[in-house]
Amino acid sequence: MSEQKSQPIVFLKSNRVILRPVLKEDIPSLTKWVNDPEILPFLGRYLPVMEADEEEWFNNLHKRKPNHIVLAIIADEKIIGTMGLHRISMKDRVATTGALIGEKDYWGKGYGSEAKMILLDYAFNTLNLRKICSFVIAFNERSYKYSLKCGYKEEGRQRKHIYRFGKYWDQIFLAVFKEDWLPLWKEFSKEHNITNL
């Protein structure tokens, strides 16, 4: 009898990207990324991270719902990063997004934007949130530009707030409102053949 291949887990999907829950088998990739010297400056972390640290984080993820949702970004049948909705407030109908593309071969090719757009669809059209926030360090131009591409607008700055590369940088606060994002989603979903019921 032939072995049946298990079907991949899919939570959200576009043409090139799947967003699914983080799995235990993802921990080695996550550990590699958060220790990578090219990625580390963009993260809040600055100390070495052991696999046991990531396991502990993973084992506590279920306790953080429904206020935090963390998803793996899958492309070409492998994990390339993570993305999440954090500090979800159903009273205020707001949340904050965070993202990491850890596989550098996928940088600058639109995978982050595609993943963010389907996550925003979920945030606005399933969770009924009205505003999604984000923040970037001023030197992170790639993240800043992709946020603008997804409809975010700059709301303010904390001047010289983050220390990296021997100097202080501004922290830029961004946000997108559902009504400003909807025209972009209409265009995106047409371009990517995504149909809503």
XYZ file of C-alpha atoms in Angstrom:
197
model
C 0.000 0.000 0.000
C 1.459 3.394 -0.999
C 2.044 6.032 1.646
C -0.385 8.915 1.378
C 1.260 12.339 1.451
C -0.233 14.541 4.170
C -1.941 17.690 2.993
C -0.296 20.989 3.962
C -1.987 23.105 6.611
C -3.483 26.250 5.085
C -5.001 29.072 7.124
C -4.783 31.918 4.586
C -3.660 31.728 0.967
C -2.767 33.837 -2.062
C -1.039 32.912 -5.323
C 2.485 32.427 -3.987
C 2.032 32.483 -0.226
C 0.361 30.366 2.449
C -0.038 31.542 6.031
C -0.427 28.705 8.532
C 0.082 28.174 12.276
C 3.693 27.861 13.399
C 4.706 24.203 13.893
C 7.300 22.650 16.174
C 9.286 21.632 13.105
C 9.747 25.363 12.293
C 11.839 25.985 15.433
C 15.286 25.337 13.813
C 14.515 27.895 11.063
C 13.257 30.453 13.592
C 16.384 29.969 15.728
C 18.626 30.407 12.677
C 16.900 33.644 11.637
C 16.848 35.382 15.030
C 20.597 34.751 15.394
C 21.517 35.844 11.846
C 23.740 38.980 11.985
C 22.043 40.376 8.846
C 18.555 39.995 10.372
C 19.244 40.752 14.041
C 19.408 44.585 13.688
C 15.784 44.613 12.471
C 14.496 42.699 15.513
C 13.874 43.737 19.097
C 16.274 41.025 20.285
C 19.997 41.516 20.715
C 21.152 38.510 22.765
C 21.945 35.040 21.356
C 18.842 32.815 21.186
C 19.045 29.077 21.854
C 16.695 26.544 20.328
C 15.353 25.946 23.862
C 14.317 29.645 23.998
C 12.366 29.279 20.762
C 10.792 26.043 22.016
C 9.637 27.820 25.170
C 8.184 30.654 23.058
C 6.456 28.093 20.812
C 5.057 26.131 23.772
C 3.472 29.316 25.162
C 1.964 30.582 21.897
C -1.433 28.972 22.573
C -1.723 30.932 25.852
C -1.453 34.240 23.990
C -4.561 33.767 21.850
C -6.886 35.518 21.082
C -4.774 38.671 21.586
C -1.797 37.431 19.552
C -1.852 35.385 16.347
C 1.479 34.224 14.884
C 1.602 32.530 11.483
C 4.342 30.950 9.383
C 4.827 32.315 5.854
C 5.141 29.432 3.379
C 6.385 29.786 -0.203
C 7.578 27.029 -2.518
C 6.460 24.505 0.159
C 8.899 25.778 2.800
C 8.803 28.268 5.653
C 10.367 31.599 4.664
C 9.282 33.766 7.598
C 6.630 34.646 10.152
C 3.934 37.275 10.436
C 1.460 38.104 13.144
C -1.279 40.220 14.621
C -0.366 41.358 18.117
C -2.083 43.254 20.928
C -5.471 42.638 19.304
C -8.133 44.722 21.038
C -11.680 43.722 20.120
C -12.974 46.690 22.147
C -10.936 49.287 20.220
C -10.850 47.106 17.064
C -7.117 47.655 16.571
C -4.011 45.455 16.406
C -0.306 45.690 15.595
C 1.438 43.669 12.889
C 4.949 42.318 12.845
C 6.755 40.353 10.146
C 10.043 38.613 9.444
C 11.196 37.176 6.127
C 14.062 35.015 7.323
C 15.029 33.367 4.032
C 17.097 36.052 2.322
C 16.545 34.619 -1.183
C 12.952 35.866 -0.768
C 13.860 39.449 0.188
C 12.707 42.232 -2.126
C 10.470 39.987 -4.261
C 7.030 40.941 -2.933
C 6.461 37.925 -0.669
C 6.155 40.112 2.432
C 3.649 42.431 0.742
C 1.587 39.495 -0.480
C 1.539 37.885 2.968
C 0.664 41.224 4.604
C -2.255 41.836 2.237
C -3.900 38.485 2.997
C -3.286 39.012 6.716
C -4.924 42.457 6.480
C -7.882 40.869 4.674
C -8.257 38.523 7.633
C -7.843 41.371 10.148
C -10.358 43.674 8.473
C -12.852 41.307 6.851
C -12.913 38.407 9.341
C -11.948 39.906 12.700
C -13.713 43.186 11.843
C -10.788 45.310 13.021
C -10.694 48.903 11.817
C -7.051 49.945 12.197
C -3.772 48.011 12.041
C -0.569 49.560 13.395
C 3.083 48.828 12.785
C 6.444 50.379 13.506
C 9.829 50.340 11.821
C 13.314 51.565 12.680
C 14.261 54.466 10.393
C 17.091 52.576 8.643
C 14.745 49.715 7.667
C 13.768 51.163 4.293
C 12.572 47.836 2.876
C 10.010 47.403 5.663
C 8.959 51.060 5.472
C 8.356 50.902 1.704
C 6.412 47.632 1.822
C 4.217 49.035 4.604
C 3.384 52.063 2.438
C 2.652 49.705 -0.470
C 0.088 47.919 1.760
C -1.649 51.206 2.588
C 0.038 52.209 5.856
C 0.685 55.882 6.537
C 3.183 57.418 8.907
C 1.534 58.591 12.139
C 4.560 59.788 14.083
C 8.095 59.178 15.285
C 9.935 58.603 18.503
C 13.132 60.507 17.810
C 16.477 58.786 18.391
C 14.728 55.964 20.251
C 16.428 52.743 19.046
C 20.156 52.024 19.367
C 21.735 50.126 16.457
C 25.116 50.259 14.674
C 26.587 52.583 17.312
C 23.954 55.325 17.016
C 20.341 56.166 17.842
C 17.588 55.929 15.228
C 14.000 57.167 15.024
C 11.221 54.639 15.541
C 8.504 55.317 12.954
C 4.870 54.548 13.779
C 2.608 53.558 10.870
C -1.040 52.563 10.593
C -3.630 51.626 8.006
C -7.389 52.080 8.338
C -9.763 49.626 6.711
C -11.402 52.272 4.515
C -8.008 53.363 3.120
C -6.931 49.761 2.544
C -10.079 48.490 0.772
C -9.292 50.070 -2.653
C -5.807 48.495 -2.516
C -7.353 45.131 -1.625
C -9.776 45.399 -4.549
C -6.832 45.915 -6.902
C -4.690 43.231 -5.222
C -7.413 40.575 -5.169
C -8.190 41.198 -8.854
C -4.497 40.949 -9.773
C -4.077 37.733 -7.702
C -7.438 36.142 -8.619
C -8.660 36.124 -5.019
C -12.425 35.927 -4.675
C -14.387 36.689 -1.517
C -17.819 35.214 -0.899
